[in-house]
Short mmCIF file of C-alpha atoms in Angstrom, two decimals:
data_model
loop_
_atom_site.label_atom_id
_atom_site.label_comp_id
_atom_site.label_asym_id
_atom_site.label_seq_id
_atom_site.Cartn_x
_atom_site.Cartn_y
_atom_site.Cartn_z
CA UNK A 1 140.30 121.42 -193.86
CA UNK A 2 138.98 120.42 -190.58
CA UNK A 3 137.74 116.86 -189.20
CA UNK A 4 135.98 115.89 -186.00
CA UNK A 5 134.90 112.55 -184.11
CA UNK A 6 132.33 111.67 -182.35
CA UNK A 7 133.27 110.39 -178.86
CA UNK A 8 130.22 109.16 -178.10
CA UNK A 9 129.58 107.01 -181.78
CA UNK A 10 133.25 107.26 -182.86
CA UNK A 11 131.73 108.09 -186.12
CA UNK A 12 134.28 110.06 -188.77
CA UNK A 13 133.09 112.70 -190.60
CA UNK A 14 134.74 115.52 -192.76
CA UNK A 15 135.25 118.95 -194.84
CA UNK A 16 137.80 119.70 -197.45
CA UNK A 17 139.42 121.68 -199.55
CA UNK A 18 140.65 121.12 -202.79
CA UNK A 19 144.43 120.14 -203.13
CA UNK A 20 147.13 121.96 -204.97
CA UNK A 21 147.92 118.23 -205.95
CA UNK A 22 145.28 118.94 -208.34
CA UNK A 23 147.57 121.17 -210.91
CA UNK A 24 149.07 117.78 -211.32
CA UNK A 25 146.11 116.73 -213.22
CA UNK A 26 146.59 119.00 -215.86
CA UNK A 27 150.00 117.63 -216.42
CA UNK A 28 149.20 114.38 -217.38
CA UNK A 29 149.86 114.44 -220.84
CA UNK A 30 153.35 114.63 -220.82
CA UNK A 31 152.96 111.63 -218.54
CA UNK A 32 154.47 108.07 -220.75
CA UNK A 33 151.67 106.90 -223.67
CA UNK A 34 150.94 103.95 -221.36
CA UNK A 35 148.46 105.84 -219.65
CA UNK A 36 146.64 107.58 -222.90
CA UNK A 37 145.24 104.89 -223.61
CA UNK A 38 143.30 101.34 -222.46
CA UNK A 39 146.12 99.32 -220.72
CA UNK A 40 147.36 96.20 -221.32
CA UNK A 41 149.88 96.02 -219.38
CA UNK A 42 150.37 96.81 -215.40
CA UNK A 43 152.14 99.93 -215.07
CA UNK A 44 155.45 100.48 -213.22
CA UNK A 45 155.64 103.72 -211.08
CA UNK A 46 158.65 105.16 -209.17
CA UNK A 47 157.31 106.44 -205.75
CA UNK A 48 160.92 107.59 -204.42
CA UNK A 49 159.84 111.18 -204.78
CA UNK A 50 157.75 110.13 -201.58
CA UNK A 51 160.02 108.21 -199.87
CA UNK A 52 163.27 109.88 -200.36
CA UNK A 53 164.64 113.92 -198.80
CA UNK A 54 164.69 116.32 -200.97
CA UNK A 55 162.35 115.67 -203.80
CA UNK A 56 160.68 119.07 -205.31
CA UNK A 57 157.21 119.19 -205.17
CA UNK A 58 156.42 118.77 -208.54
CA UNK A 59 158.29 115.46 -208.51
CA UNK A 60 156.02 114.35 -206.13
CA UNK A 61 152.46 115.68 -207.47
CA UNK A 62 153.28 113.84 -210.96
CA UNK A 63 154.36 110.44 -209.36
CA UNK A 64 151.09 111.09 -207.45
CA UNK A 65 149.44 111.46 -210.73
CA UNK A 66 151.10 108.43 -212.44
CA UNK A 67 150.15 106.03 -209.59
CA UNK A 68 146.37 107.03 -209.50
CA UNK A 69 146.32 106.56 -213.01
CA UNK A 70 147.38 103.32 -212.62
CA UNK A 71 144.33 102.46 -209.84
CA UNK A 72 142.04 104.11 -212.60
CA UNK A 73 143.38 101.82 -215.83
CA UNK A 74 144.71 98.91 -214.32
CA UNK A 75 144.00 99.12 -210.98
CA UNK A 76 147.35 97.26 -210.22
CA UNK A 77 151.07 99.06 -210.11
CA UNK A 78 154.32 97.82 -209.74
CA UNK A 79 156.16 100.29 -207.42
CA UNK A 80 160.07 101.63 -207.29
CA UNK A 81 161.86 103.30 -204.65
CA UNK A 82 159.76 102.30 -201.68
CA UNK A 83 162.00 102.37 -199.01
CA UNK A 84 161.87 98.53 -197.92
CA UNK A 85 165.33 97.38 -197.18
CA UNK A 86 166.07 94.53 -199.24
CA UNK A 87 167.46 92.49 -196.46
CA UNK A 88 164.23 93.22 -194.32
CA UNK A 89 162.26 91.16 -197.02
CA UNK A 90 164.99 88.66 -197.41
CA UNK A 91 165.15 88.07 -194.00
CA UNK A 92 161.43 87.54 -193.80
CA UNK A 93 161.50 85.46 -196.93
CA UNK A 94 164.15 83.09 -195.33
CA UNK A 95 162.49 82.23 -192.27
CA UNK A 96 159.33 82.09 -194.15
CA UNK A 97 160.49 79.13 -196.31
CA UNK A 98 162.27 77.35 -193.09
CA UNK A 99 158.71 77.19 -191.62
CA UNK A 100 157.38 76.10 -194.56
CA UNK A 101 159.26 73.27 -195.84
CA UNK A 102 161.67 72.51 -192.93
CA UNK A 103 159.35 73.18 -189.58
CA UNK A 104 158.22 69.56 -188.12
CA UNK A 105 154.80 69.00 -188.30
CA UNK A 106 154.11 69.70 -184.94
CA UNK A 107 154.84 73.03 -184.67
CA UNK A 108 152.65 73.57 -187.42
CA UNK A 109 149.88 71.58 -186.10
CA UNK A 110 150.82 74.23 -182.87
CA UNK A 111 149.26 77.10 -184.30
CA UNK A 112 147.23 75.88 -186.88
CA UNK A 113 143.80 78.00 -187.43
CA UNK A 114 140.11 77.13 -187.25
CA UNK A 115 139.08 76.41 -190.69
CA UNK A 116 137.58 79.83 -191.33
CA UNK A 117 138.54 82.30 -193.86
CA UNK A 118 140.61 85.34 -191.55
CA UNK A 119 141.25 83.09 -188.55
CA UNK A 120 144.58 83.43 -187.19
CA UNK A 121 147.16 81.24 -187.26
CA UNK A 122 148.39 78.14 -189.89
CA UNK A 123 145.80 77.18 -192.34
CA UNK A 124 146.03 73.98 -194.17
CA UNK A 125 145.59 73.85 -198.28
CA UNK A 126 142.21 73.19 -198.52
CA UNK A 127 140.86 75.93 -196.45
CA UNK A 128 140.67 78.73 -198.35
CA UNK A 129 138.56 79.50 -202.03
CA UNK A 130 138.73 82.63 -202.74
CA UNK A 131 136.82 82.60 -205.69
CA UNK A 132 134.00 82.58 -203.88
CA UNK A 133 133.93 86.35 -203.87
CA UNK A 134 133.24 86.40 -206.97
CA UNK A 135 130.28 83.72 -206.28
CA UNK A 136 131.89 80.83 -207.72
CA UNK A 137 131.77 77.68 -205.09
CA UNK A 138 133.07 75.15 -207.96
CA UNK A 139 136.52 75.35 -207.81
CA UNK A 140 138.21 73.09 -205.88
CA UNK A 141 140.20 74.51 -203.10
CA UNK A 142 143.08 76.96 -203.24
CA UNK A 143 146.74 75.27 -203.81
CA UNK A 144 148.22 77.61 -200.89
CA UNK A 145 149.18 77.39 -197.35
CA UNK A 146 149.41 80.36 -195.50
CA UNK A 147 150.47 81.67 -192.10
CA UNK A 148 147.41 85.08 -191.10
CA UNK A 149 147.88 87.76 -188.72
CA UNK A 150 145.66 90.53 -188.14
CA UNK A 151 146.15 93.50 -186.14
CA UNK A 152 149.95 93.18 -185.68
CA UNK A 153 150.20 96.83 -185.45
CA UNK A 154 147.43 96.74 -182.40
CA UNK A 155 146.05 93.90 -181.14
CA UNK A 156 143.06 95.65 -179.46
CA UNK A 157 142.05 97.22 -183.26
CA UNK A 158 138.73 95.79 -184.35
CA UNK A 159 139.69 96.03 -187.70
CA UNK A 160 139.27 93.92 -190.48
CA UNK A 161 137.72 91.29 -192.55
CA UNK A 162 137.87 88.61 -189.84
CA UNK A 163 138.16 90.84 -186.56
CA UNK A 164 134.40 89.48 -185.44
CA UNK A 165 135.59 86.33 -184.93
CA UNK A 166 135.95 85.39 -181.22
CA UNK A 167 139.08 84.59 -178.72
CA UNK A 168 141.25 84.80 -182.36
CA UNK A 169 144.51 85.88 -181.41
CA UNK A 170 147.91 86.08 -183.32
CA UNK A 171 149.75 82.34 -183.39
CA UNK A 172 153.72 82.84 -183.70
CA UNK A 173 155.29 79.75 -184.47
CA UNK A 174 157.95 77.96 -181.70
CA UNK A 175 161.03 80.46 -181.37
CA UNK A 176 163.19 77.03 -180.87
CA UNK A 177 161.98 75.82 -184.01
CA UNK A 178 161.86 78.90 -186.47
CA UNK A 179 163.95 80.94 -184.49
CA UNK A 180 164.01 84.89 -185.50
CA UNK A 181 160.54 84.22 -187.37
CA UNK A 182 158.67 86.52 -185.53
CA UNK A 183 161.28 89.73 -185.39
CA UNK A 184 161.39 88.94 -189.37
CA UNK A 185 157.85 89.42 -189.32
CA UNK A 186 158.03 92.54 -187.09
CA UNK A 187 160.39 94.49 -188.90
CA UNK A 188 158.58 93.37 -192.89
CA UNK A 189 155.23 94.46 -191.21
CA UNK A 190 156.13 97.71 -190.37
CA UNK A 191 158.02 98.43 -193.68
CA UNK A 192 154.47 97.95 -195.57
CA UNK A 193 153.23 100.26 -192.79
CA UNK A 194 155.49 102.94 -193.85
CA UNK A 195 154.75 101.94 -197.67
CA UNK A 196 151.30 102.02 -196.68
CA UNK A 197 151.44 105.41 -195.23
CA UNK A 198 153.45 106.80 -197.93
CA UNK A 199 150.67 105.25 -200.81
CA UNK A 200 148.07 106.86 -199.25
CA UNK A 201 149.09 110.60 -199.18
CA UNK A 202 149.92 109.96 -202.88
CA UNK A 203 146.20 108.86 -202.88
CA UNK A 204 145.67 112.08 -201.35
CA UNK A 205 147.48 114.11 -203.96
CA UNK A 206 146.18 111.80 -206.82
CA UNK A 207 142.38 112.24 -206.18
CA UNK A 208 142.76 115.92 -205.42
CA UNK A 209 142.39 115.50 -201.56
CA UNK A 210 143.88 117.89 -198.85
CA UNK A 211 147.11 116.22 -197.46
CA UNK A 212 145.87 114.24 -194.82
CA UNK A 213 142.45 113.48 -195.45
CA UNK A 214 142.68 110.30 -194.86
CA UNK A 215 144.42 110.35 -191.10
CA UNK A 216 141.23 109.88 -189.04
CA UNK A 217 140.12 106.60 -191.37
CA UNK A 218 142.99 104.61 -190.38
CA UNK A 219 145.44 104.94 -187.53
CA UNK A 220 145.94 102.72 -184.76
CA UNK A 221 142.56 101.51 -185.06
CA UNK A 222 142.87 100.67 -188.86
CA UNK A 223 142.27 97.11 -189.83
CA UNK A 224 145.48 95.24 -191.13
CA UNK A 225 145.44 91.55 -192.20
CA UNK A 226 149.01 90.05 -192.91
CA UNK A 227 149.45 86.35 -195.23
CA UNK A 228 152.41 84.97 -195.66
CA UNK A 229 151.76 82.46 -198.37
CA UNK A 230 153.15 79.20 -199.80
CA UNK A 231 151.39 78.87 -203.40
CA UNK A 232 152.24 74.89 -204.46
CA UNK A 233 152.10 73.11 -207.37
CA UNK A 234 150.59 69.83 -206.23
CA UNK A 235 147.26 69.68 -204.23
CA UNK A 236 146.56 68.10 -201.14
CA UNK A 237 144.01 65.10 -200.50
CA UNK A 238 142.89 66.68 -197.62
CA UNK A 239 143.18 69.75 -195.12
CA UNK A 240 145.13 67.98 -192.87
CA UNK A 241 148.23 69.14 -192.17
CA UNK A 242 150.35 66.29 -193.07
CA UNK A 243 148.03 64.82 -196.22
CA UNK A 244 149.97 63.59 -199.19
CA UNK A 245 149.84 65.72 -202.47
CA UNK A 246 147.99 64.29 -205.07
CA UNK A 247 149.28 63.96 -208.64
CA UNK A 248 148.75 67.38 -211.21
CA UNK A 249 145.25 68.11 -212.39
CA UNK A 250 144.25 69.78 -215.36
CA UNK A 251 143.78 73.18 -213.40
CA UNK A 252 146.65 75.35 -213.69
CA UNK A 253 145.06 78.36 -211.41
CA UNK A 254 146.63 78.07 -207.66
CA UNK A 255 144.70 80.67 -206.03
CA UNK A 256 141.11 81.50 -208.32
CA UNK A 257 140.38 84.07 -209.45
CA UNK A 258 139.12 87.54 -207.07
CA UNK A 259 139.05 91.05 -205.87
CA UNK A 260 140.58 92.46 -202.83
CA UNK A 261 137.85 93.24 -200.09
CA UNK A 262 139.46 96.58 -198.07
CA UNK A 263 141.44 99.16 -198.65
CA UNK A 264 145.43 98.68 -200.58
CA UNK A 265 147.29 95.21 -200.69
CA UNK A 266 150.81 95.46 -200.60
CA UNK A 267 152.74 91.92 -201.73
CA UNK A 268 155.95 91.26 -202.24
CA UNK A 269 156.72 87.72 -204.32
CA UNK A 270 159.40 85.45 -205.61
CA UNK A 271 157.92 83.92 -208.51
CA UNK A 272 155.48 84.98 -211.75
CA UNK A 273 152.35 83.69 -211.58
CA UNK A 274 150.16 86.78 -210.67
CA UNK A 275 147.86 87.61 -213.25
CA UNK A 276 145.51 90.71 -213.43
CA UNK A 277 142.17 90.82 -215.82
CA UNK A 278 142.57 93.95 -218.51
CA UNK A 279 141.89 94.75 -221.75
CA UNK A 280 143.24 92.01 -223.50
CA UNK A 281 142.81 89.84 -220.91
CA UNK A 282 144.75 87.53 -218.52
CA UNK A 283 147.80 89.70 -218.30
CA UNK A 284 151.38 89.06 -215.98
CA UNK A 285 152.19 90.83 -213.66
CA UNK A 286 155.98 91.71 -213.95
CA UNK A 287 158.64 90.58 -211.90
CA UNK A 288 161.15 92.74 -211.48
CA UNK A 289 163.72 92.59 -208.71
CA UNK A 290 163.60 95.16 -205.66
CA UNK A 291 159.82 96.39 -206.22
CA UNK A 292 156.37 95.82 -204.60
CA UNK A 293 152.78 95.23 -205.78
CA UNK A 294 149.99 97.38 -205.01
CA UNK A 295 146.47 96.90 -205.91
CA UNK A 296 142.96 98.37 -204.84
CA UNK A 297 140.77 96.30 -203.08
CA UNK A 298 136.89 96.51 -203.10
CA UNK A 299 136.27 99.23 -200.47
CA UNK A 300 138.64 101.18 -201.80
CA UNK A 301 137.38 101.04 -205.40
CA UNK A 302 133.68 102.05 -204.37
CA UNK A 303 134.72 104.94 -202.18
CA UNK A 304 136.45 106.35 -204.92
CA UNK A 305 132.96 105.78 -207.10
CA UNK A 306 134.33 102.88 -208.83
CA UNK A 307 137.02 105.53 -210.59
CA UNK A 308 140.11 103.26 -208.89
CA UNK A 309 139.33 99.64 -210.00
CA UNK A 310 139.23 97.07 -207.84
CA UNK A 311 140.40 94.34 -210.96
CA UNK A 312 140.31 90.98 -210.82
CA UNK A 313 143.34 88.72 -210.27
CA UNK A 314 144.69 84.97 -209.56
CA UNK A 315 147.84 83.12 -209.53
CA UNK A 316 148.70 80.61 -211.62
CA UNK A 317 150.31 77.47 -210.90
CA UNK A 318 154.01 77.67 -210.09
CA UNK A 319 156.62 75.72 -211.65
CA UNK A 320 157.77 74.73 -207.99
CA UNK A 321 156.54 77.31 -205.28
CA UNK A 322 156.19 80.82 -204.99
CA UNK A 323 156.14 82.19 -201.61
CA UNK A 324 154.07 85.72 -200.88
CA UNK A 325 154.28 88.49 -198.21
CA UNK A 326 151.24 90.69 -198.08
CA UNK A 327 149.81 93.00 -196.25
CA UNK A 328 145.95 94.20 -196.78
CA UNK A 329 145.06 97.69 -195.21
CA UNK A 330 141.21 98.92 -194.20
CA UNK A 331 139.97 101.75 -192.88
CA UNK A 332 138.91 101.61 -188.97
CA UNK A 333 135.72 99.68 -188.79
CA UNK A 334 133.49 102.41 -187.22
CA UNK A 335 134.46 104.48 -189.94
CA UNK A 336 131.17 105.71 -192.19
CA UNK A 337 132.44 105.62 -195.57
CA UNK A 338 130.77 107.93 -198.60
CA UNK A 339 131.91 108.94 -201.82
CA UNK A 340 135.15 111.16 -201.84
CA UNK A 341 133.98 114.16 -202.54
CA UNK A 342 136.33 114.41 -205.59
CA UNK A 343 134.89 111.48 -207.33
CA UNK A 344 131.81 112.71 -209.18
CA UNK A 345 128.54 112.48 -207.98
CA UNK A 346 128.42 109.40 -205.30
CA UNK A 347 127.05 106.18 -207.01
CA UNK A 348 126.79 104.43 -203.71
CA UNK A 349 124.94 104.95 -199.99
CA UNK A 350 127.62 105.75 -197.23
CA UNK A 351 128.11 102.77 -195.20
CA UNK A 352 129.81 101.73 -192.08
CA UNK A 353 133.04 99.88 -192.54
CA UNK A 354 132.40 97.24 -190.58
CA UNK A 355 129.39 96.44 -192.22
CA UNK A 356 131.12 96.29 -195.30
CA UNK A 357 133.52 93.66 -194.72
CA UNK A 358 131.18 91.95 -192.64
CA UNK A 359 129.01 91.41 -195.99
CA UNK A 360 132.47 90.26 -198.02
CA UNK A 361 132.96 87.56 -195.31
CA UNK A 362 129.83 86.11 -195.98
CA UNK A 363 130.86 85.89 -199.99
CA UNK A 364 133.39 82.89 -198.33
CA UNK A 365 129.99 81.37 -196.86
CA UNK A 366 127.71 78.91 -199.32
CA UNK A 367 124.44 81.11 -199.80
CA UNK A 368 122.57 77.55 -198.35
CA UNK A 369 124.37 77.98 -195.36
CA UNK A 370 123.77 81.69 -194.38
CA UNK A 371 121.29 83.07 -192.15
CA UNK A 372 117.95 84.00 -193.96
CA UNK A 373 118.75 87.54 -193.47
CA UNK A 374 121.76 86.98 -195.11
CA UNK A 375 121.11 85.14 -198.12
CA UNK A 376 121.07 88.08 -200.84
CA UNK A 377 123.99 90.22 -200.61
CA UNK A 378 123.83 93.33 -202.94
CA UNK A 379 126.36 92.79 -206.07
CA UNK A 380 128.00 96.57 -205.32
CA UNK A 381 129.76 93.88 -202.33
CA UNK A 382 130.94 91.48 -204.75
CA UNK A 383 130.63 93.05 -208.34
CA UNK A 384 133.94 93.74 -210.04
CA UNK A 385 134.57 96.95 -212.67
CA UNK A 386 135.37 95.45 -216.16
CA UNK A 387 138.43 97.02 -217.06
CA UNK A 388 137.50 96.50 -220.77
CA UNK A 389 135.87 99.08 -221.10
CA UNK A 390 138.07 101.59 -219.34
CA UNK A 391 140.09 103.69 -221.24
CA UNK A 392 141.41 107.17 -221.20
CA UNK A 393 139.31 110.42 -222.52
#
C-alpha cells in the first residue's frame, strides 16, 4: 500500500490492500464458544504472540482475530502477555498512593489544575462528571481524584481531547516530596506506548488492514492523555483540596456511567469495581493479576462503522479505594478520519480529528452554557452502540 501527506495541510490520506490477516477470519470458528454468540461476559485474550520472539504467524493472525472480536461483542478485553514488567506498574502504583494519601496538602495544592475537564495537573473530587457524555448533568460529581498528563510522549503534539486549552502544561509533583514519582511515571507511560503500538497492528490484522496502516494517524504527533486515578468511597463537600468527606450516600456509582472519546484506553487497576454494559447488563470486569484493560473509545468505534463498540462503562463504589493507571490514545488531530475501508459501506462523513474531540469536550459543557453555535451537537458524538443487540451471525 502506499500513503502520502500533505505538507502544506498535513492532511492524511490513503490506499490499501487487503491483508493476509484476513485468512484469519475464516478461522474463527474454532475460536472458544465465547465469541459465537452474544457476550456476557468480557473476554480474556492472550496477546503474547505479539509481544514475544518467535511466535508463528498463525499464532499471531488468530490472537488478532480473538481480540477484534472482542471490540465487536464486548467492546472491552482483558489482555495477557503484554510485555509490562510487573515491577514497572508496581513501582508506579507505589508512588501513586504516597501522593495520594501521604503528600501534604501543599504540594498538592502545587500543581493542582483549573477546574476544566483535560487540564493538566491535580484535580480535586468534584471536578469531573463524566456522565455528561452521555448527556446526563444530574449526577452529582465523580468520587475520584486524579493526577492528568497529556502529551508525555511530546509536549509540542496538539493532540487530544483537551490540547486547545491554553498555557496547559504537564504539573509533576515536588521530587522532595514524592520522590521517584515522575521516573515511575516515565517508564509506566512508555510501557502502554509499546502496548499501544502492539494493539494496534493487531487492529491491523483484525480488520483486514495492510500492516501498518495505521502509522501516519498516530506517531509523535498522536494525542495521548494519561490519569492516574484515586476512586474513593466517601465524597467530598467541596472541590477544595482539603474539604472533609461527607458521610455515604445512597449512590454506589464512583465514576457514572460513559464512553471513551478517542482512540484505545489502556488501564491497569487494583480493585473490582469496573463495570461494562452487555447483554445482560451491568457486567464486572475481571480482575485477574498481571493483565491490562483495553477498551474502544468513541472515535475509534465510528471509524470502524460502529463494527468495534465503543460500550458503556462506570465504576462502582470501592470498598476502600481503588487506584487506576490509564492511558487514552487518539489519532493526530489533523488527521481526516473516514470509514476503514474494510468496514462496510461508511455510515458516517469523514471528519477531522480535531474537530471530533473538540465536539466531545463540549458534552462536559451544560448545553445553557455553550456558544449558540454550539448548542446541538449531532448524537453520532455522543450516541453509544447497544450491545444488546449484538450478537454473532
Amino acid at each position: 500500500y502506499g500513503s502520502s501527506e500533505s505538507v502544506g495541510s498535513s492532511i492524511i490520506m490513503q490506499t490499501f490492500v487487503r491483508s493476509p490477516c484476513s485468512r484469519a477470519m475464516t478461522r474463527l470458528s474454532s475460536v472458544a464458544p465465547l465469541f459465537r454468540r452474544r457476550v456476557s461476559s468480557i473476554p480474556v485474550v492472550d496477546i503474547s504472540p505479539w509481544t514475544m520472539a518467535g511466535a508463528s504467524d498463525s499464532a499471531k493472525r488468530l490472537a488478532g482475530a480473538q481480540l477484534g472480536k472482542a471490540f465487536e461483542t464486548a467492546g472491552f478485553a482483558v489482555i495477557e502477555g503484554h510485555g509490562v514488567p510487573a515491577n514497572v506498574l508496581e513501582a508506579m502504583r507505589l508512588k501513586s498512593n504516597h501522593f495520594f494519601q501521604y503528600a501534604p496538602e501543599h504540594v498538592k495544592h502545587a500543581i493542582k489544575a483549573a477546574p476544566l475537564h483535560g487540564a493538566q495537573g491535580y484535580h480535586v473530587q468534584g471536578h469531573e462528571n463524566v456522565a455528561q457524555l452521555l448527556g446526563d448533568f444530574s449526577r452529582k460529581p465523580d468520587m475520584v481524584e486524579r493526577i492528568w498528563f497529556r502529551n508525555l510522549h511530546n509536549l509540542q503534539s496538539k493532540g487530544g481531547c483537551g490540547a486547545s486549552l491554553p498555557d496547559d502544561l504537564p504539573k509533576f509533583p515536588n521530587e522532595d516530596e514524592v520522590p521517584g514519582f515522575r521516573d515511575a511515571l516515565e517508564r509506566y507511560f512508555d510501557g502502554f506506548c509499546d502496548v499501544h503500538r502492539t494493539l494496534m497492528a493487531m487492529a491491523e490484522c483484525a480488520l483486514e488492514l495492510p500492516a501498518g496502516y495505521f502509522d501516519p494517524f498516530y506517531g509523535p504527533n498522536m494525542g495521548t492523555e494519561t490519569s492516574v486515578a484515586n476512586y474513593l468511597r466517601q465524597r467530598c463537600a467541596s472541590g477544595k483540596v482539603d474539604a472533609p468527606k461527607l458521610d455515604d450516600d445512597d449512590d454506589d456509582v464512583a465514576f457514572g456511567a460513559h464512553t471513551d472519546s478517542g482512540g484505545l484506553t489502556i488501564l491497569s487497576t487494583d480493585a473490582p469495581g469496573l463495570e461494562v454494559y452487555l447483554a445482560d447488563g451491568w457486567t464486572p470486569v475481571p480482575l485477574i493479576d498481571g493483565t491490562l484493560v483495553v477498551n474502544v473509545g468513541r472515535l475509534l468505534s465510528r471509524w470502524t462503522n460502529d463494527r468495534w463498540l465503543a460500550s458503556i462503562h462506570r465504576v462502582k463504589k470501592p470498598a476502600n479505594r481503588r487506584l487506576t493507571l490509564v492511558s487514552f490514545f487518539s489519532p493526530r488531530a489533523d488527521a481526516i478520519v473516514g470509514g476503514l475501508p474494510t468496514c462496510d459501506v461508511p455510515l458516517y462523513e469523514p471528519f477531522l480529528v480535531k474537530d471530533f474531540l473538540h465536539q466531545r469536550h463540549l458534552l462536559h459543557i451544560p448545553p445553557e452554557q455553550r456558544s449558540h453555535e454550539e448548542q446541538t451537537i449531532r448524537k453520532e458524538f455522543w450516541e453509544a452502540a447497544d450491545p444488546t443487540t449484538r450478537q454473532e451471525a
